[in-house]
Amino acid sequence: MKKIEVKSIDIFCGTGGVGKTTIATSRAIWLAQQNKKVLLITIDPSKRLKQIIGLCDRDEGEIIPITLESNNTRSISFDAMLMSPSVSLKKIMKLSPASSFSNRIIEILFRSNGGMNELMSVIEVQKHLISKKYDTIVLDTPPGKHFLDFLGSASKIQQFFENNFIEIFTGLKNSLSGKKSQFNIIKNIANAGINKILEYLERVTGKNFINDFINALNTIYTHKDVFLDAINFQQLLKKSTHSNWFLVTSASQNKVEQASMLTDKSKQLIHDDNFIIINKSLIEDLNKWNIDNSTNDKKTNQSLHCLKESMIMHEKKIKDVLQNKGTIISFPEIIDTTPENHVKELSLMWRNFCVSSDR
Amino acid sequence: MKDHISKSSSQECTLFKRTIPCKKLTIFTGKGGVGKTVLSLAYYFALKEKNKNVLYISFDPTCDQELINQLGVNHHVININSCVQTYITRKLGSSKIASWIMGTSFFKAIFNVVPLISNMMFVGEIMDLAKQNEDLYLVLDSPSSGHVLTLIESPFIFKSIVKTGVLANDIEELQSFITNPKQIEVFISSIPSHMSLIEASELKKQIQDITQIIPLIIANNLLSLIPFSKTTALPDFLERKIALEKIVINEHEDKIDYKIAHHPKTNLVHVINEITKALV
């Protein structure tokens, strides 16, 4: 089986509720135990990472050093971050994270579910990659299609920051505030298109909205260099030398077609040297389960056999459907009470799949 | 504003083993593979057993399509493009202008980064479906990776930035529709794990804060509800799983409104039938 190597970025994706955050955290712990400098970022707006490593809402957008105690080795240290698109933007605009945006549209656009989450995450990851402070950045991504948004951020950035738009909006803003601007004929024609849209829009939304809207765009355009830099991230994702990506699916869920589609669509934007993690696998225990027909009545035996067979077949189906989509690795279901213990136990499993460390 | 749909909502039926007024729109939501589709289809069939005229609405056309066809469900798929096209056409009075606007790179660039717009259009489409037929009941199966919350919040967020004008009036109508507890019921499905139940209860509070609708939380897929007798010999891993499940359920007991047992997944049609029976 192909072993997992240490790379600059480890990305975990998958449909909702499969255990991405838990598995990603276990990966961060494993790498930290191999003496690697790790940054674990969760981009998922639901921020389940808080429950696992004891962070709170106040910590959003900042790098927090984490130390976990371990029974048998010394303590485990890594950095973690709860992604916040608004805090990221405030840092770019040199505002304090505690301040509010004056433009309501910006405030809404840059909320966790406002649409700019994936884009700002790319910028944030790029920033930390360039700093070279970490051996590996571990990314826990939002469920399903949002991962595709994350991968496709570069083209969105290109669309959004098309030169035409920037010049036109600067021109529009100037004309709104009474300043003169210079346009050549070609720009006027393109300008006419946008003017027309805004005219229609004004009919339905009122003039104030349009002003706020233009101001919001302008604010973003002022920092276009930071956004445009993030396009380079796309190039990184095409090369398997710089990143590992893991599609996580759960043995207990019924989402194998979605997992398959997500993998296929992702490969249009990222390299195809990926791993498929079947999480919460019970196959070993299921195969060891011997039903002693003599101890129960016929009806109970029937339902036990039915339960066992259905669970085995279900897991087998997942393996069958996904076997050609990447290298399959399984993580067993950990039946443990606390999220922290759960994640520590999972971290031990990485030993089976990784290239031996250089401890 | 006239309440078109009060007539049907005053009828009662027995579902989830209680007598409740049938709501015009029943929404199933919850993060991940928690059984939304199976539950919404079971609910659909439960309503049909009560001789109601029902429409099942979903967002993901490709997955589960086979199952839906097999069951012969009255199904409406909400599609982003047709939604937006219809709305802009109606507002500007011309489908040509609508097509042109949607085709411009400017519109596409904005549209791609502002899910708010499409979310609001979805609410509009659901509202239109509700108004179409007084006797029609709607069962909404939320998008698999998103919460219904982003849909519900969208008119409120939009209203805060578009304060006046034609659009503002439309938005008020959407707000009114989506916050009416007499017409709408929300079920949040969860599996019996800490993370899932915490997520469900956070979602419940968020929906309640915006709409005054009080969502009900369903703990789904419970192994501990499979009717094994006390003497049944179960393997160790299953015993531990069931024990852990009971601890988790106990800890979150105050959050859970309904519990549904695990049904072996070999045949989803069978699972849906079993749950329908349990509901009615």
XYZ file of C-alpha atoms in Angstrom:
639
model
C 0.000 0.000 0.000
C 1.188 3.479 -0.826
C 2.431 5.258 2.293
C 1.546 8.809 3.255
C 4.441 11.252 3.171
C 4.826 14.470 5.063
C 3.923 17.421 2.814
C 3.297 21.152 3.265
C -0.476 20.807 3.176
C -2.847 18.032 4.247
C -6.431 18.601 3.142
C -9.438 16.732 4.547
C -12.714 16.911 2.655
C -15.986 14.980 2.513
C -19.740 15.214 3.001
C -21.169 16.408 6.326
C -20.823 14.492 9.591
C -18.230 11.926 8.428
C -15.583 12.919 10.978
C -13.380 15.276 8.936
C -12.612 17.489 11.900
C -11.829 14.555 14.172
C -9.623 12.826 11.619
C -7.867 16.068 10.654
C -7.129 16.762 14.320
C -5.786 13.233 14.777
C -3.487 13.857 11.808
C -2.238 17.088 13.392
C -1.552 15.224 16.634
C 0.313 12.456 14.812
C 2.494 14.936 12.933
C 3.159 16.910 16.128
C 4.279 13.670 17.775
C 6.719 13.198 14.891
C 8.244 16.535 15.914
C 6.693 18.423 13.029
C 5.551 22.038 13.382
C 1.860 21.898 12.604
C -0.926 24.400 12.004
C -4.437 22.951 12.086
C -7.034 25.191 10.443
C -10.748 24.483 10.405
C -12.591 26.242 7.614
C -15.943 24.671 8.496
C -18.249 27.442 9.778
C -19.749 25.078 12.337
C -16.345 24.989 14.049
C -16.704 21.606 15.718
C -12.974 21.875 16.441
C -13.958 23.948 19.455
C -15.376 20.878 21.209
C -12.377 18.712 20.415
C -9.522 20.938 21.589
C -11.314 23.335 23.881
C -11.422 26.576 21.904
C -14.170 29.186 22.080
C -15.767 31.790 19.797
C -13.444 34.509 21.064
C -10.508 32.587 19.585
C -11.843 32.946 16.040
C -9.427 34.107 13.394
C -6.340 33.853 15.597
C -3.574 31.296 15.842
C -3.876 29.554 19.186
C -1.096 27.317 20.540
C -2.526 24.003 21.741
C -0.973 21.596 24.203
C -2.507 18.189 24.867
C -1.312 15.850 27.575
C -0.484 12.316 26.623
C -0.326 9.271 28.904
C 2.701 7.577 27.461
C 4.759 10.273 25.754
C 5.536 13.893 26.390
C 2.860 16.484 25.688
C 1.657 17.217 22.173
C 1.942 20.760 20.816
C 0.593 22.354 17.662
C -1.085 25.590 16.545
C -4.755 25.775 15.665
C -7.051 28.303 14.045
C -10.806 28.703 13.662
C -11.089 30.366 10.265
C -12.965 33.652 10.295
C -13.296 35.446 6.955
C -14.136 38.729 8.679
C -11.059 38.644 10.940
C -8.908 37.780 7.914
C -10.242 40.764 6.009
C -9.814 43.060 8.991
C -6.168 42.060 9.192
C -5.734 42.800 5.498
C -7.395 46.193 5.995
C -5.289 46.765 9.105
C -8.371 46.992 11.327
C -8.515 45.504 14.786
C -10.293 42.124 14.882
C -12.701 43.488 17.462
C -13.847 46.387 15.289
C -16.916 46.383 13.031
C -17.040 47.062 9.320
C -18.653 50.375 8.445
C -20.155 48.941 5.268
C -23.075 46.604 5.959
C -22.616 44.695 2.732
C -19.009 43.866 3.570
C -20.053 42.783 7.048
C -22.562 40.359 5.536
C -20.369 39.095 2.716
C -17.553 38.264 5.122
C -19.533 36.323 7.690
C -18.813 32.598 7.986
C -21.670 31.706 5.664
C -21.557 34.912 3.659
C -19.868 33.513 0.581
C -16.317 34.755 1.041
C -15.331 32.034 3.529
C -13.633 29.742 1.041
C -11.906 32.561 -0.771
C -10.505 34.103 2.417
C -9.393 30.652 3.564
C -7.210 30.329 0.492
C -5.657 33.711 1.292
C -5.088 32.683 4.902
C -3.485 29.352 3.956
C -1.294 31.060 1.376
C -0.134 33.523 4.011
C 0.991 30.761 6.365
C 2.607 28.718 3.603
C 4.734 31.679 2.586
C 5.781 32.343 6.189
C 7.420 28.867 6.174
C 6.781 28.661 9.887
C 5.127 25.222 9.648
C 6.175 21.818 8.303
C 2.548 20.985 7.562
C -0.701 22.935 7.456
C -3.650 20.609 8.132
C -6.939 21.790 6.658
C -10.378 20.719 7.816
C -12.749 21.894 5.080
C -16.518 22.612 5.082
C -18.789 19.787 3.970
C -19.461 18.721 0.416
C -19.704 21.306 -2.342
C -18.055 24.002 -0.232
C -14.801 22.131 -0.728
C -15.197 22.611 -4.471
C -15.706 26.326 -3.838
C -12.466 26.308 -1.895
C -10.609 24.578 -4.729
C -12.153 26.872 -7.300
C -11.351 30.079 -5.449
C -8.664 31.082 -7.892
C -11.057 31.325 -10.814
C -13.578 33.204 -8.657
C -10.858 35.635 -7.700
C -9.969 36.081 -11.334
C -13.609 36.675 -12.261
C -14.189 39.100 -9.434
C -11.028 41.065 -9.957
C -11.179 41.367 -13.675
C -9.354 44.531 -14.571
C -12.318 46.008 -16.391
C -14.475 45.849 -13.330
C -11.924 47.472 -11.109
C -11.360 50.424 -13.392
C -15.049 50.826 -14.045
C -15.980 50.773 -10.409
C -13.283 53.210 -9.525
C -14.653 55.406 -12.271
C -18.221 54.964 -11.037
C -17.206 55.779 -7.521
C -15.456 58.898 -8.634
C -18.429 60.031 -10.653
C -20.716 59.351 -7.665
C -18.620 61.623 -5.510
C -18.397 64.212 -8.242
C -14.802 63.637 -9.237
C -13.944 63.520 -12.912
C -12.605 60.367 -14.456
C -11.114 59.497 -17.754
C -12.520 56.775 -19.932
C -11.629 55.744 -23.352
C -14.284 54.558 -25.785
C -13.899 50.833 -25.181
C -14.253 51.256 -21.482
C -17.327 53.395 -22.010
C -19.036 50.568 -23.830
C -18.230 48.061 -21.117
C -19.201 50.715 -18.620
C -22.541 51.087 -20.347
C -23.261 47.412 -19.674
C -22.672 47.746 -15.969
C -24.527 51.017 -15.841
C -27.527 49.307 -17.354
C -27.478 46.540 -14.768
C -27.185 49.051 -11.990
C -30.080 50.981 -13.467
C -32.288 47.917 -13.398
C -31.029 47.040 -9.968
C -31.801 50.527 -8.703
C -35.415 50.069 -9.742
C -35.747 47.127 -7.421
C -33.356 47.948 -4.626
C -33.294 51.707 -4.320
C -30.354 54.055 -4.701
C -28.836 53.664 -1.220
C -28.171 50.032 -1.807
C -26.338 50.777 -5.035
C -24.091 53.274 -3.280
C -23.321 50.843 -0.492
C -22.700 48.163 -3.049
C -20.233 50.233 -5.066
C -18.438 51.287 -1.907
C -18.164 47.680 -0.771
C -16.674 46.603 -4.078
C -14.261 49.474 -3.938
C -13.061 48.541 -0.481
C -12.336 45.025 -1.671
C -10.703 46.210 -4.878
C -8.325 48.405 -2.903
C -6.709 45.229 -1.591
C -6.760 43.331 -4.846
C -3.083 42.393 -4.682
C -3.611 40.205 -1.644
C -6.492 38.466 -3.383
C -4.637 38.050 -6.658
C -1.621 36.546 -4.866
C -3.854 33.736 -3.631
C -4.299 32.522 -7.205
C -0.869 30.912 -6.890
C -2.361 28.487 -4.386
C -4.196 26.837 -7.251
C -0.903 25.887 -8.878
C 0.241 24.263 -5.663
C -2.831 22.068 -5.543
C -2.122 20.623 -8.969
C 1.157 19.154 -7.749
C 1.094 16.127 -5.527
C 4.550 16.972 -4.202
C 3.159 19.795 -2.099
C -0.108 18.407 -0.790
C -1.882 15.319 0.469
C -5.651 15.240 0.163
C -8.002 12.876 1.871
C -11.644 12.270 0.993
C -13.299 11.177 4.220
C -16.415 9.048 4.194
C -18.197 7.274 7.017
C -18.994 3.564 7.133
C -22.197 4.361 9.012
C -23.639 6.792 6.467
C -25.386 6.393 3.177
C -23.397 8.935 1.195
C -21.142 6.851 -1.002
C -22.455 8.300 -4.290
C -21.956 11.823 -2.980
C -18.425 10.906 -1.860
C -17.702 9.489 -5.299
C -19.012 12.578 -7.106
C -17.128 14.908 -4.805
C -13.900 13.031 -5.523
C -14.452 13.151 -9.278
C -15.276 16.858 -9.304
C -12.343 17.677 -7.029
C -9.912 15.983 -9.395
C -10.707 18.614 -12.007
C -9.088 21.139 -9.706
C -6.521 19.198 -7.685
C -4.026 16.385 -8.354
C -5.341 12.812 -8.349
C -2.859 11.271 -5.930
C -5.439 11.149 -3.150
C -6.465 8.914 -0.289
C -9.942 7.746 0.621
C -10.509 7.426 4.342
C -13.292 5.093 5.417
C -13.997 6.344 8.896
C -15.912 4.585 11.692
C -15.164 1.230 10.120
C -16.492 -1.787 11.990
C -15.572 -4.453 9.459
C -12.979 -6.209 11.616
C -15.355 -6.479 14.555
C -18.204 -7.475 12.266
C -16.174 -10.298 10.716
C -15.188 -11.567 14.155
C -18.825 -11.528 15.304
C -19.967 -15.117 15.679
C -23.698 -15.516 16.119
C -24.393 -18.570 18.223
C -27.751 -19.694 16.895
C -28.415 -21.920 19.877
C -28.572 -19.172 22.473
C -31.453 -17.171 20.984
C -34.903 -17.833 19.546
C -35.421 -17.999 15.804
C -36.760 -14.472 15.412
C -33.877 -12.942 17.354
C -31.364 -14.973 15.339
C -32.916 -13.741 12.132
C -32.709 -10.118 13.168
C -29.126 -10.496 14.406
C -28.038 -12.074 11.141
C -29.894 -9.400 9.222
C -28.169 -6.652 11.191
C -24.719 -8.206 10.787
C -25.104 -8.864 7.067
C -26.487 -5.429 6.326
C -23.620 -3.711 8.117
C -20.993 -5.856 6.371
C -22.576 -5.405 2.954
C -22.901 -1.681 3.480
C -19.199 -1.279 4.242
C -18.244 -3.546 1.398
C -20.306 -1.438 -0.997
C -18.468 1.693 0.076
C -15.108 0.027 -0.616
C -16.300 -1.272 -3.977
C -17.601 2.066 -5.215
C -14.568 4.045 -4.081
C -11.764 1.572 -4.766
C -10.639 3.227 -7.990
C -10.991 6.745 -6.694
C -7.859 6.750 -4.557
C -5.847 4.721 -2.047
C -8.260 3.424 0.558
C -7.359 3.512 4.231
C -9.734 2.640 7.075
C -10.032 4.098 10.522
C -11.995 2.005 13.003
C -14.890 3.364 14.969
C -13.559 4.512 18.314
C -16.140 3.886 20.972
C -14.993 6.436 23.488
C -16.666 9.062 25.567
C -14.704 12.267 25.164
C -13.804 13.918 21.850
C -10.233 14.449 23.137
C -9.625 10.757 23.942
C -11.267 9.830 20.693
C -8.880 11.967 18.714
C -5.794 10.742 20.579
C -6.695 7.121 19.876
C -7.235 7.911 16.211
C -3.848 9.617 16.024
C -2.120 6.331 16.868
C -3.597 4.735 13.717
C -1.643 6.966 11.366
C 1.431 4.873 12.222
C 0.054 2.104 10.001
C -0.234 4.295 6.928
C 2.742 6.614 7.071
C 6.302 6.479 5.881
C 8.453 5.774 8.945
C 9.363 8.988 10.696
C 12.748 10.544 11.025
C 12.607 10.765 14.814
C -51.482 40.357 4.260
C -54.052 37.667 3.620
C -53.237 34.280 4.986
C -53.974 32.030 2.015
C -53.244 28.819 3.713
C -54.964 28.884 7.077
C -57.742 26.592 5.959
C -55.652 23.458 5.489
C -53.483 23.994 8.554
C -56.407 23.681 10.929
C -56.876 20.006 10.078
C -55.359 17.537 12.472
C -53.652 14.236 12.012
C -51.794 11.707 14.087
C -48.125 11.719 13.284
C -45.155 10.845 15.474
C -47.755 9.164 17.681
C -49.397 12.440 18.618
C -52.278 14.426 17.235
C -50.935 17.541 15.655
C -52.186 20.069 13.194
C -50.732 19.268 9.804
C -48.489 22.092 8.803
C -48.457 23.440 5.285
C -44.685 23.099 5.058
C -42.612 20.553 6.967
C -38.857 20.936 6.768
C -36.281 18.254 7.528
C -32.769 19.497 8.180
C -29.547 18.512 9.963
C -25.884 18.258 9.052
C -24.536 15.285 7.160
C -25.936 11.811 6.636
C -28.454 11.897 9.473
C -31.369 10.475 7.563
C -33.075 13.605 6.219
C -34.094 12.005 2.951
C -35.417 8.804 4.514
C -37.295 10.761 7.178
C -38.789 13.273 4.751
C -39.917 10.490 2.423
C -41.404 8.562 5.357
C -43.241 11.725 6.425
C -44.412 12.246 2.840
C -45.925 8.755 2.828
C -47.376 9.208 6.287
C -49.226 12.295 5.042
C -50.399 10.395 2.001
C -51.804 7.719 4.310
C -53.882 10.504 5.774
C -55.142 11.252 2.271
C -53.340 14.514 1.908
C -52.138 16.003 -1.358
C -48.357 16.143 -0.842
C -45.322 17.450 -2.707
C -41.770 16.367 -1.831
C -39.207 19.099 -2.499
C -35.454 18.636 -2.655
C -32.298 20.328 -3.887
C -30.015 17.554 -5.074
C -31.393 16.025 -8.224
C -28.845 13.275 -8.859
C -28.522 11.399 -5.592
C -31.506 9.391 -4.383
C -33.227 9.898 -7.741
C -33.473 6.167 -8.294
C -35.097 5.675 -4.902
C -37.538 8.510 -5.516
C -38.515 7.173 -8.919
C -38.937 3.697 -7.493
C -41.342 5.001 -4.872
C -43.345 7.107 -7.298
C -43.045 10.314 -5.319
C -44.616 13.626 -6.371
C -41.281 15.416 -6.547
C -40.131 18.989 -7.214
C -36.444 19.797 -7.541
C -35.356 23.334 -6.760
C -32.908 24.414 -9.368
C -30.831 27.550 -8.933
C -30.861 28.743 -12.517
C -34.565 28.484 -13.184
C -35.278 30.075 -9.818
C -33.244 33.176 -10.508
C -34.419 33.451 -14.103
C -38.068 33.347 -13.026
C -37.617 35.960 -10.342
C -35.657 38.493 -12.402
C -38.045 38.030 -15.308
C -41.002 38.753 -13.096
C -39.435 41.832 -11.528
C -38.149 43.416 -14.691
C -40.992 42.269 -16.887
C -38.879 40.642 -19.536
C -37.230 37.247 -19.791
C -34.854 38.617 -22.443
C -33.464 41.162 -20.003
C -33.267 38.479 -17.319
C -31.255 36.186 -19.597
C -28.970 39.020 -20.587
C -28.318 40.015 -16.984
C -27.642 36.419 -15.945
C -25.253 36.024 -18.839
C -23.032 38.983 -18.002
C -19.701 38.124 -16.401
C -20.378 40.831 -13.853
C -23.553 39.145 -12.623
C -21.904 35.748 -12.568
C -18.921 37.047 -10.616
C -21.158 38.562 -7.941
C -23.601 35.702 -7.896
C -20.847 33.163 -7.298
C -19.642 34.842 -4.134
C -22.995 35.818 -2.691
C -25.040 32.731 -1.788
C -27.484 35.096 -0.146
C -29.121 35.881 -3.473
C -29.736 32.289 -4.480
C -30.910 31.364 -0.981
C -33.521 34.072 -1.080
C -34.722 32.953 -4.467
C -35.128 29.435 -3.116
C -37.364 30.732 -0.348
C -39.356 32.596 -2.992
C -39.840 29.453 -5.024
C -40.964 27.458 -1.983
C -43.411 30.213 -1.119
C -44.787 30.185 -4.662
C -45.300 26.431 -4.465
C -47.119 26.877 -1.158
C -49.459 29.497 -2.616
C -50.244 27.567 -5.776
C -52.638 25.117 -4.233
C -54.552 25.577 -0.979
C -54.804 21.863 -0.305
C -51.189 21.044 -1.053
C -48.791 20.005 1.736
C -45.086 20.467 1.226
C -42.272 18.320 2.640
C -38.848 19.903 2.215
C -35.684 17.812 2.303
C -32.881 20.305 3.006
C -29.645 20.394 0.996
C -27.235 17.766 2.215
C -24.341 19.964 3.165
C -26.164 23.097 4.090
C -28.538 23.872 6.850
C -31.946 25.232 6.188
C -30.765 28.106 8.345
C -28.968 29.849 5.473
C -32.240 29.741 3.557
C -34.280 31.061 6.468
C -31.873 33.890 7.289
C -31.501 35.095 3.741
C -34.533 37.404 3.540
C -33.579 38.981 6.889
C -30.016 39.617 5.868
C -31.062 40.992 2.528
C -33.672 43.229 4.117
C -31.047 44.801 6.315
C -29.141 45.990 3.262
C -32.041 46.774 0.953
C -34.265 48.910 3.050
C -36.719 50.336 0.526
C -38.059 49.716 -2.944
C -39.810 46.966 -4.812
C -37.416 44.266 -3.618
C -37.883 45.265 -0.003
C -41.626 44.598 -0.248
C -41.038 41.189 -1.736
C -38.607 40.414 1.019
C -41.156 41.277 3.667
C -43.503 38.785 2.138
C -40.784 36.115 2.259
C -40.002 36.952 5.880
C -43.639 36.675 6.793
C -43.937 33.311 5.095
C -40.815 31.744 6.551
C -41.508 32.765 10.156
C -45.083 31.559 10.521
C -45.260 28.716 13.074
C -48.853 28.013 12.069
C -47.740 27.069 8.572
C -44.263 25.699 9.097
C -42.733 22.910 11.165
C -39.018 22.105 11.324
C -37.496 18.743 12.271
C -33.764 18.633 12.930
C -32.374 15.151 12.532
C -29.301 14.019 14.426
C -27.405 10.797 15.096
C -26.723 9.749 18.702
C -23.289 11.364 19.024
C -22.201 14.377 21.088
C -21.095 16.444 18.116
C -24.240 15.797 16.146
C -26.570 16.605 19.056
C -24.635 19.746 19.928
C -24.818 20.846 16.304
C -28.560 20.096 16.261
C -29.242 22.098 19.377
C -27.221 25.075 18.131
C -29.178 24.977 14.907
C -32.452 24.807 16.825
C -31.631 27.929 18.768
C -30.568 29.808 15.653
C -33.807 28.935 13.841
C -35.886 29.792 16.878
C -34.209 33.173 17.262
C -35.043 34.216 13.719
C -38.470 32.688 13.203
C -40.102 31.908 16.551
C -40.694 28.452 15.117
C -39.555 25.866 17.652
C -37.781 23.063 15.765
C -38.084 19.518 17.038
C -34.997 17.360 17.351
C -35.053 13.749 16.222
C -32.330 11.396 17.447
C -32.205 9.032 14.510
C -30.643 5.653 13.848
C -30.558 4.436 17.444
C -29.131 0.943 17.961
C -30.370 1.025 21.535
C -33.955 1.035 20.290
C -33.642 -2.221 18.384
C -35.888 -4.534 20.416
C -33.279 -7.043 21.563
C -34.267 -8.931 24.685
C -32.038 -8.664 27.766
C -30.798 -12.212 27.251
C -29.720 -11.733 23.649
C -25.997 -12.336 23.256
C -24.490 -9.359 21.450
C -20.823 -9.017 20.469
C -18.662 -6.823 22.655
C -18.295 -3.970 20.169
C -22.042 -3.692 19.765
C -22.614 -3.787 23.521
C -20.131 -0.944 23.979
C -21.652 1.049 21.138
C -25.125 0.680 22.598
C -23.852 1.565 26.081
C -22.133 4.702 24.778
C -25.226 5.634 22.805
C -27.335 5.409 25.979
C -24.879 7.662 27.824
C -24.977 10.240 25.051
C -28.780 10.156 24.792
C -29.059 10.470 28.533
C -26.769 13.467 28.593
C -28.757 15.229 25.887
C -32.187 13.945 26.944
C -33.575 17.424 27.446
C -32.782 18.318 23.829
C -34.369 15.302 22.131
C -38.018 15.293 21.084
C -38.235 12.011 19.202
C -36.175 8.882 18.867
C -36.113 6.587 15.892
C -34.502 3.158 15.819
C -31.785 1.940 13.479
C -33.166 -0.074 10.586
C -30.799 -2.325 8.605
C -29.929 -0.428 5.458
C -30.126 -3.150 2.865
C -33.363 -1.909 1.427
C -34.132 1.777 1.798
C -37.677 1.351 0.546
C -38.232 -1.055 3.406
C -36.677 1.360 5.898
C -38.958 4.149 4.698
C -42.012 1.914 5.059
C -41.003 0.935 8.585
C -40.543 4.527 9.630
C -43.812 5.559 7.995
C -45.572 2.926 10.081
C -43.845 4.191 13.199
C -44.966 7.734 12.462
C -48.604 7.034 11.797
